[in-house]
mmCIF file of C-alpha atoms in Angstrom:
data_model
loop_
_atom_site.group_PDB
_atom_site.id
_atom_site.type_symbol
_atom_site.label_atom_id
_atom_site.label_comp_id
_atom_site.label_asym_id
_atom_site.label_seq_id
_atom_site.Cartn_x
_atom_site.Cartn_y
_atom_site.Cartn_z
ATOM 1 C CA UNK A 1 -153.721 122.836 -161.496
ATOM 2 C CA UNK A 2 -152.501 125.013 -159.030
ATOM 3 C CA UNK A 3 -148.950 124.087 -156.808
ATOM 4 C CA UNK A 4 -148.267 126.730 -154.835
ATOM 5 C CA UNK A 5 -144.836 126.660 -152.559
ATOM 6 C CA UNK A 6 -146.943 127.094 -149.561
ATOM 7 C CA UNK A 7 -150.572 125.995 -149.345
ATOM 8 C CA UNK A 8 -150.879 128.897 -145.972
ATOM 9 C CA UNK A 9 -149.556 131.835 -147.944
ATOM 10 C CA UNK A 10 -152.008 134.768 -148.987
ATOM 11 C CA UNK A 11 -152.380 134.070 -152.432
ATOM 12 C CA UNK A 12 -152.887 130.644 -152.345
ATOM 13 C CA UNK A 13 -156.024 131.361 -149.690
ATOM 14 C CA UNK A 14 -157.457 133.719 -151.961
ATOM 15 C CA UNK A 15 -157.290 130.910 -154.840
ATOM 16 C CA UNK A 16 -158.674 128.488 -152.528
ATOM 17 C CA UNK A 17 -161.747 130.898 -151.920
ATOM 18 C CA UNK A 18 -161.915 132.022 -155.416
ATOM 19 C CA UNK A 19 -163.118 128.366 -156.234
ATOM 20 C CA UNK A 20 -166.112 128.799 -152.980
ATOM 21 C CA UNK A 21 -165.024 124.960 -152.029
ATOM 22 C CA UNK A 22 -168.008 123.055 -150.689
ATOM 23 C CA UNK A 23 -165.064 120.956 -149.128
ATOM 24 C CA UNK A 24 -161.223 121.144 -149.111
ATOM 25 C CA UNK A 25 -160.058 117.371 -150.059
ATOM 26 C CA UNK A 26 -156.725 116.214 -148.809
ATOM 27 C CA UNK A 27 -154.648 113.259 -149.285
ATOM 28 C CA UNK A 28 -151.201 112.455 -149.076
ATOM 29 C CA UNK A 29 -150.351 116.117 -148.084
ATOM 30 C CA UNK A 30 -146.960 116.489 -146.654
ATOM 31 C CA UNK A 31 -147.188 119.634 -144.778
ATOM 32 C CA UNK A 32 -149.523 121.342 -141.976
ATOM 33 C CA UNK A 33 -152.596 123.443 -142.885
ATOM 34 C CA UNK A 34 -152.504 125.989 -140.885
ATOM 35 C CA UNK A 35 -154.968 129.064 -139.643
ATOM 36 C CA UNK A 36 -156.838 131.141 -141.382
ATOM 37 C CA UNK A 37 -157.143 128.661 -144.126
ATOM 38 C CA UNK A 38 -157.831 126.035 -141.602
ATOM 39 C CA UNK A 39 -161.002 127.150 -140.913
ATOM 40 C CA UNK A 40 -162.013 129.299 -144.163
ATOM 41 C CA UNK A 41 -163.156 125.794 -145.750
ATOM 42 C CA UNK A 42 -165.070 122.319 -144.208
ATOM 43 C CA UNK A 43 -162.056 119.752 -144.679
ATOM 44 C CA UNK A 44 -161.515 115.794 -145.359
ATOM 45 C CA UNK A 45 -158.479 114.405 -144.518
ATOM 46 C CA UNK A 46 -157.694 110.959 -146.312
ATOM 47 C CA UNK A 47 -155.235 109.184 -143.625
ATOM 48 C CA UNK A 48 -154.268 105.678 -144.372
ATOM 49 C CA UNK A 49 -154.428 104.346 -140.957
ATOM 50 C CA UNK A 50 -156.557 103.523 -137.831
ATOM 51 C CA UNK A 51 -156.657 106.691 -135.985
ATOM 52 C CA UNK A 52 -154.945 107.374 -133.337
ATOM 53 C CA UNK A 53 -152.583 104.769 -134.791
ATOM 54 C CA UNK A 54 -149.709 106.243 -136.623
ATOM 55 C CA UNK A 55 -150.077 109.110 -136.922
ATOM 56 C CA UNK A 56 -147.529 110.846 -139.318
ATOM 57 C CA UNK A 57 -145.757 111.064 -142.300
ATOM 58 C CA UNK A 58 -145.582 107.514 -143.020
ATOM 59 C CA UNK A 59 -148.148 105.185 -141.813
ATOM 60 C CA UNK A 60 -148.309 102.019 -144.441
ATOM 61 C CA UNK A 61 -145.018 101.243 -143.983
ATOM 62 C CA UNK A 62 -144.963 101.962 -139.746
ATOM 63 C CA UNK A 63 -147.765 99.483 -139.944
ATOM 64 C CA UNK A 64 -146.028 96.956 -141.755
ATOM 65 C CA UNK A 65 -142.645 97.370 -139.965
ATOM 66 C CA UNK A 66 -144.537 96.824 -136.197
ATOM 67 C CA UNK A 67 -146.052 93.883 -137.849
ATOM 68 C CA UNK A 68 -149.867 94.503 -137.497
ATOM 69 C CA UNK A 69 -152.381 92.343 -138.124
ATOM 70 C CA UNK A 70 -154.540 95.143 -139.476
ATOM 71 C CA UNK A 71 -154.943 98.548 -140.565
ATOM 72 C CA UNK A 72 -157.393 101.060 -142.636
ATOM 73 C CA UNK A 73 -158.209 104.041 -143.226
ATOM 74 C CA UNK A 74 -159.986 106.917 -141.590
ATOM 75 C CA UNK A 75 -161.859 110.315 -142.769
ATOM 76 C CA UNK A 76 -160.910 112.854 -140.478
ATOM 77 C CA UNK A 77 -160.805 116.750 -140.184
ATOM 78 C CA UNK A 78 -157.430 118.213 -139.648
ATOM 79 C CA UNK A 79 -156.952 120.356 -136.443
ATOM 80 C CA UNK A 80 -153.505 122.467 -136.032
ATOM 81 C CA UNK A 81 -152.096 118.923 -134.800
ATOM 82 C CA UNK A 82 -151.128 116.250 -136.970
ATOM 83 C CA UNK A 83 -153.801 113.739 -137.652
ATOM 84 C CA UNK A 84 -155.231 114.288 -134.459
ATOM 85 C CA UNK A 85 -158.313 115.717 -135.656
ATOM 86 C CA UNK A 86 -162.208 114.566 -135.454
ATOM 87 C CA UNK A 87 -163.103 111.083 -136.997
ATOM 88 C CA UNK A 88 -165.927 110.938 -139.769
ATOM 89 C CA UNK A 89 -165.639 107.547 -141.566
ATOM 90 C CA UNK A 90 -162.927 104.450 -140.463
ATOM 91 C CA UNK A 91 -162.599 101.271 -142.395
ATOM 92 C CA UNK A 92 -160.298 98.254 -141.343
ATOM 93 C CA UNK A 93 -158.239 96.646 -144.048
ATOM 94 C CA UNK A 94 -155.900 93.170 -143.272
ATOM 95 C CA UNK A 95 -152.331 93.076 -143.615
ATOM 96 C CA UNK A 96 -151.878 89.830 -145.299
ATOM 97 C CA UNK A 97 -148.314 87.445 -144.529
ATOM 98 C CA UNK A 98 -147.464 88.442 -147.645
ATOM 99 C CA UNK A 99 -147.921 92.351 -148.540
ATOM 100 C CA UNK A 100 -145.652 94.366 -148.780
ATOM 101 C CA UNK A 101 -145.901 98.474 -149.701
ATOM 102 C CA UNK A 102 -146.940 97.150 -153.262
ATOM 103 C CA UNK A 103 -149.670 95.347 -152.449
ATOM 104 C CA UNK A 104 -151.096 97.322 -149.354
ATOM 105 C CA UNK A 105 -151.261 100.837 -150.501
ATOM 106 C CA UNK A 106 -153.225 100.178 -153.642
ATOM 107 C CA UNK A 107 -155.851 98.526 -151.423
ATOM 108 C CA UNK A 108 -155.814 101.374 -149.288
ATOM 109 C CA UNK A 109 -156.643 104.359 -151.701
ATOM 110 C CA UNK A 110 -159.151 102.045 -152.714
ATOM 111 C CA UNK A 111 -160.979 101.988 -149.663
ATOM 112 C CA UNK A 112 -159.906 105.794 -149.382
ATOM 113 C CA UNK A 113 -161.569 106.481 -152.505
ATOM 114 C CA UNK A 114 -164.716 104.886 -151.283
ATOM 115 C CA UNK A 115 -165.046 106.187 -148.209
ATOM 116 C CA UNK A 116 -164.015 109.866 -148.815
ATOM 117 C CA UNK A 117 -167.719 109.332 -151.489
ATOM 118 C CA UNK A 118 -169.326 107.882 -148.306
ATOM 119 C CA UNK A 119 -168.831 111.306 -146.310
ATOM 120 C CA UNK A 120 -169.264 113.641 -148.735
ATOM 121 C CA UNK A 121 -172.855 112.123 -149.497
ATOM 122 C CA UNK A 122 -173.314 111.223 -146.205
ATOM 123 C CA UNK A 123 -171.734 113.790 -143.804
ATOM 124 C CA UNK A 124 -171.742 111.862 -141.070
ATOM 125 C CA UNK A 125 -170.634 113.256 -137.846
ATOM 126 C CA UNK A 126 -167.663 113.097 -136.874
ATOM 127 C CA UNK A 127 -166.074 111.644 -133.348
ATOM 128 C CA UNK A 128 -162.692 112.862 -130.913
ATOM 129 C CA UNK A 129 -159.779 110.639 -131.339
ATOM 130 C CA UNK A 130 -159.368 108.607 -127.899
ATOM 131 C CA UNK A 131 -156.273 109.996 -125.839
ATOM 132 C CA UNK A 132 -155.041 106.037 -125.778
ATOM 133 C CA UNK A 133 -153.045 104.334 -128.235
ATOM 134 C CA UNK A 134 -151.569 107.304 -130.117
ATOM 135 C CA UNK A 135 -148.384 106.007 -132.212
ATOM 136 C CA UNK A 136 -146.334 108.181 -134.796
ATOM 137 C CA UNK A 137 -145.461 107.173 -137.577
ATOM 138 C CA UNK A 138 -142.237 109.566 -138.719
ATOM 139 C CA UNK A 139 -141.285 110.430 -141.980
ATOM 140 C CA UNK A 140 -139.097 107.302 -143.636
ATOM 141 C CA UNK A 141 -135.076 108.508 -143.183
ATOM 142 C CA UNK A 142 -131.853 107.144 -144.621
ATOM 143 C CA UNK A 143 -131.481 105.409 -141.482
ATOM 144 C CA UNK A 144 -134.682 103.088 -142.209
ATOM 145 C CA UNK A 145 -133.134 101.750 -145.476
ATOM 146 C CA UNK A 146 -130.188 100.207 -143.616
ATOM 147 C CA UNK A 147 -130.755 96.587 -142.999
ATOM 148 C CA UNK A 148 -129.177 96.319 -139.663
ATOM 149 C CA UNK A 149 -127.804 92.674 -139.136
ATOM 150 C CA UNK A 150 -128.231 93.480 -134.968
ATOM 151 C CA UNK A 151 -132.232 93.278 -135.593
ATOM 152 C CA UNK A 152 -133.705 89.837 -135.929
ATOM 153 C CA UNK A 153 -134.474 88.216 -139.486
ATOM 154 C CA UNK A 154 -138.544 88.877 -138.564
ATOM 155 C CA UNK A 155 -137.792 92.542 -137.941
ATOM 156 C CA UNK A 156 -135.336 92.440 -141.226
ATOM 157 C CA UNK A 157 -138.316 91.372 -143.641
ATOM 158 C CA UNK A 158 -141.337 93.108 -142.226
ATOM 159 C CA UNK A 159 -138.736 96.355 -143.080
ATOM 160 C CA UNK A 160 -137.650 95.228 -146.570
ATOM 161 C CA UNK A 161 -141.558 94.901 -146.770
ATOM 162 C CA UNK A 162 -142.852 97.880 -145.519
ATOM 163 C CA UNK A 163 -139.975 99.975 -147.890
ATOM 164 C CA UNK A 164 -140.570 98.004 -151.176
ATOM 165 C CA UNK A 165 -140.326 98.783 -153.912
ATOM 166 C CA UNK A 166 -140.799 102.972 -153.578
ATOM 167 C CA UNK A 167 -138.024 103.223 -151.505
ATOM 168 C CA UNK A 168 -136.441 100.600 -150.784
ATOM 169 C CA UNK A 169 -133.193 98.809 -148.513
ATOM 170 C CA UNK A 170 -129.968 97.909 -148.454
ATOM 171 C CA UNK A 171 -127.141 95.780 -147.033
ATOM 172 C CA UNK A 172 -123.137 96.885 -147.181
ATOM 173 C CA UNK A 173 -120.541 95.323 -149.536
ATOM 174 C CA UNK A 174 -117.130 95.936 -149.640
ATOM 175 C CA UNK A 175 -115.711 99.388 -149.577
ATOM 176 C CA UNK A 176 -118.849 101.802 -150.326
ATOM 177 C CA UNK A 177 -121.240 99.766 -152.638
ATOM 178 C CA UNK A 178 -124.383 98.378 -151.334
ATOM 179 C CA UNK A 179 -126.613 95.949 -152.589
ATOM 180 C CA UNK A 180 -130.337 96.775 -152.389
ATOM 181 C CA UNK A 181 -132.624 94.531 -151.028
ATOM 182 C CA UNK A 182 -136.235 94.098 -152.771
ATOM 183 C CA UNK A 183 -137.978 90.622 -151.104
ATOM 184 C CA UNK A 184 -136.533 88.930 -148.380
ATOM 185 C CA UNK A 185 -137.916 86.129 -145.834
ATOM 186 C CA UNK A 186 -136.543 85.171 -141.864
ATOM 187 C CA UNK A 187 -134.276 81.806 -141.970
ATOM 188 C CA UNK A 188 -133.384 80.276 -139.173
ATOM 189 C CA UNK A 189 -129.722 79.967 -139.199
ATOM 190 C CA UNK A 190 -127.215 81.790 -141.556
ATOM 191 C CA UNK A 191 -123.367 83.006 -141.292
ATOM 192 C CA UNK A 192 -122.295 85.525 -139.125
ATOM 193 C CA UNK A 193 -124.294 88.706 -138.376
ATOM 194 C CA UNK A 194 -123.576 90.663 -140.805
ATOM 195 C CA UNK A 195 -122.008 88.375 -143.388
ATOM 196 C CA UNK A 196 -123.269 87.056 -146.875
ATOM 197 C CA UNK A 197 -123.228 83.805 -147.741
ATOM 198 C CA UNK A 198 -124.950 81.163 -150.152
ATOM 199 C CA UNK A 199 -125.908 78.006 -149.314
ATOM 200 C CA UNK A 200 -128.037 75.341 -151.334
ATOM 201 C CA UNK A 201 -128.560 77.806 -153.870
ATOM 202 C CA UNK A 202 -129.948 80.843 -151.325
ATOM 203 C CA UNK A 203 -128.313 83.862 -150.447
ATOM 204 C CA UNK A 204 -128.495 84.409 -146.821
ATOM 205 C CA UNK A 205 -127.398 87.527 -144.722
ATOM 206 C CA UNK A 206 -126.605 86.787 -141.230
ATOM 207 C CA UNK A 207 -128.332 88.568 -138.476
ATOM 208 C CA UNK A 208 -129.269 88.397 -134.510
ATOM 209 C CA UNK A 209 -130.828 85.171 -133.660
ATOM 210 C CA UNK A 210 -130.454 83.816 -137.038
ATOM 211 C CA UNK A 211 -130.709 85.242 -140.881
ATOM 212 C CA UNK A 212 -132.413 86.577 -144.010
ATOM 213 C CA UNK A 213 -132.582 85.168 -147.274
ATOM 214 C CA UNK A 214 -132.324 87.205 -149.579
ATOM 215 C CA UNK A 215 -134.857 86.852 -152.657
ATOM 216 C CA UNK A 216 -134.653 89.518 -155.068
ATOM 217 C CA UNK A 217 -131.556 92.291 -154.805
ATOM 218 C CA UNK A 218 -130.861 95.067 -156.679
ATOM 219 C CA UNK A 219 -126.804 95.710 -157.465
ATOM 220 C CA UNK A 220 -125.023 98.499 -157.638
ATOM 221 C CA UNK A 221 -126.193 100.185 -160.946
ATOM 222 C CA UNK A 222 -127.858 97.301 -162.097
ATOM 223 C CA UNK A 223 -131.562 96.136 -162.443
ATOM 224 C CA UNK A 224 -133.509 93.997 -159.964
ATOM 225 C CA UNK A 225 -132.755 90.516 -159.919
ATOM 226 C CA UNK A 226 -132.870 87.052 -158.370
ATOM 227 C CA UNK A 227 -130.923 86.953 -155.237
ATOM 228 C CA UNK A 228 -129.390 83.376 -156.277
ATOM 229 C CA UNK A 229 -128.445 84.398 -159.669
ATOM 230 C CA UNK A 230 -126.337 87.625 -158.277
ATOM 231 C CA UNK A 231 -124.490 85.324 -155.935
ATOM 232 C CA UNK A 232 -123.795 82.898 -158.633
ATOM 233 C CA UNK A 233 -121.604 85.546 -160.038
ATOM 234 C CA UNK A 234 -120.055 87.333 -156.895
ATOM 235 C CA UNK A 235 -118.912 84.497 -154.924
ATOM 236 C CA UNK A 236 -116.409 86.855 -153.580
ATOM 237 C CA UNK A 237 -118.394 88.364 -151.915
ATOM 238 C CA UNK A 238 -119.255 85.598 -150.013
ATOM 239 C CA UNK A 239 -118.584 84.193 -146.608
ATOM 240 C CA UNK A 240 -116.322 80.691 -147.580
#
């Protein structure tokens, strides 16, 4: 196991070669590969989406935030831009009404797996990227985590989705605690955007157009729980 700081720096080239690679395989690589070692080695790039579709840092959860119907993933050769390189090998994979992270990304390096086999044995050629329907998919920031009540509930869950449970959300309480949010589902009418409230035994955070019940939370240095049994016990937190 070798984990150099910097993948482009001399030493870790001459490693690279010391090895005489019959491929370079990459997956889940944060950072560019850059020349000479760009083209010292015939690369595979595992990239869990539909090239030219989201292309970037973070493409399961882009996917589920937009709300696709679909995604996959595709075999391609990296270039000096990101994820814009040649296509070898694409599969399609359904986003199902209920995935979230969880669910999707397993199914994805599954179909990874299996196709990055198909290539090597296979070596198919590989095809350009079209120039339409390139989307980026940027690195996840604090920002993201924030569920903000001025988005609509739809918008709320596909994001509690696509950051669950590696990263997560969260919604304000009082003063600076926040209460993380780990399943959630649209509703059509809640309190005030912004607001908690509980009513017939759901916990519902008010938002634009409507709200989002809350089904599973995470408090302040506790564990995940049920959303109904945390507002049983913090009523005043609570919208009367």
């Amino acid at each position: 196991l070798d984990q150099p700081e910097s993948v482009n720096d001399h030493t870790a080239r001459e490693r690279i070669a010391a090895e005489r690679p019959d491929a370079v395989l990459i997956c889940a690589f944060g950072a560019l590969i850059e020349e000479p070692l760009l083209s010292a080695h015939p690369m595979l790039n595992v990239h869990p989406s539909l090239l030219p579709r989201w292309r970037g840092a973070a493409p399961v959860e882009r996917a589920i935030e937009a709300g696709d119907a679909e995604t996959g993933v595709s075999i391609m050769k990296p270039i000096a831009e990101m994820d814009a390189g040649p296509v070898f090998l694409q599969e399609r994979e359904r986003i199902r009404p209920d995935d979230d992270y969880g669910s999707l990304a397993p199914r994805l390096a599954a179909v990874g797996g299996e196709l990055l086999v198909r290539a090597l044995d296979e070596s198919p050629p590989p095809h350009d990227q079209p120039g339409d329907g390139v989307t980026e998919a940027p690195k996840i920031g604090a920002e993201d985590r924030r569920l903000d009540p001025a988005m609509d509930a739809e918008a709320l869950a596909r994001r509690v989705g696509a950051l669950n449970p590696h990263i997560g959300t969260w919604i304000p309480l009082e003063g600076e605690e926040r209460l993380g949010v780990a399943a959630a589902t649209p509703a059509p009418r809640g309190p005030a955007p912004g607001a908690l409230a509980s009513e017939d035994g759901r916990l519902l955070f008010g938002c634009a157009g409507g709200a989002l019940e809350l089904l599973r939370v995470k408090p302040p240095g506790g564990r995940e729980m049920e959303a109904a049994d945390w507002a049983r016990g913090h009523k005043e937190s609570l919208q009367p």
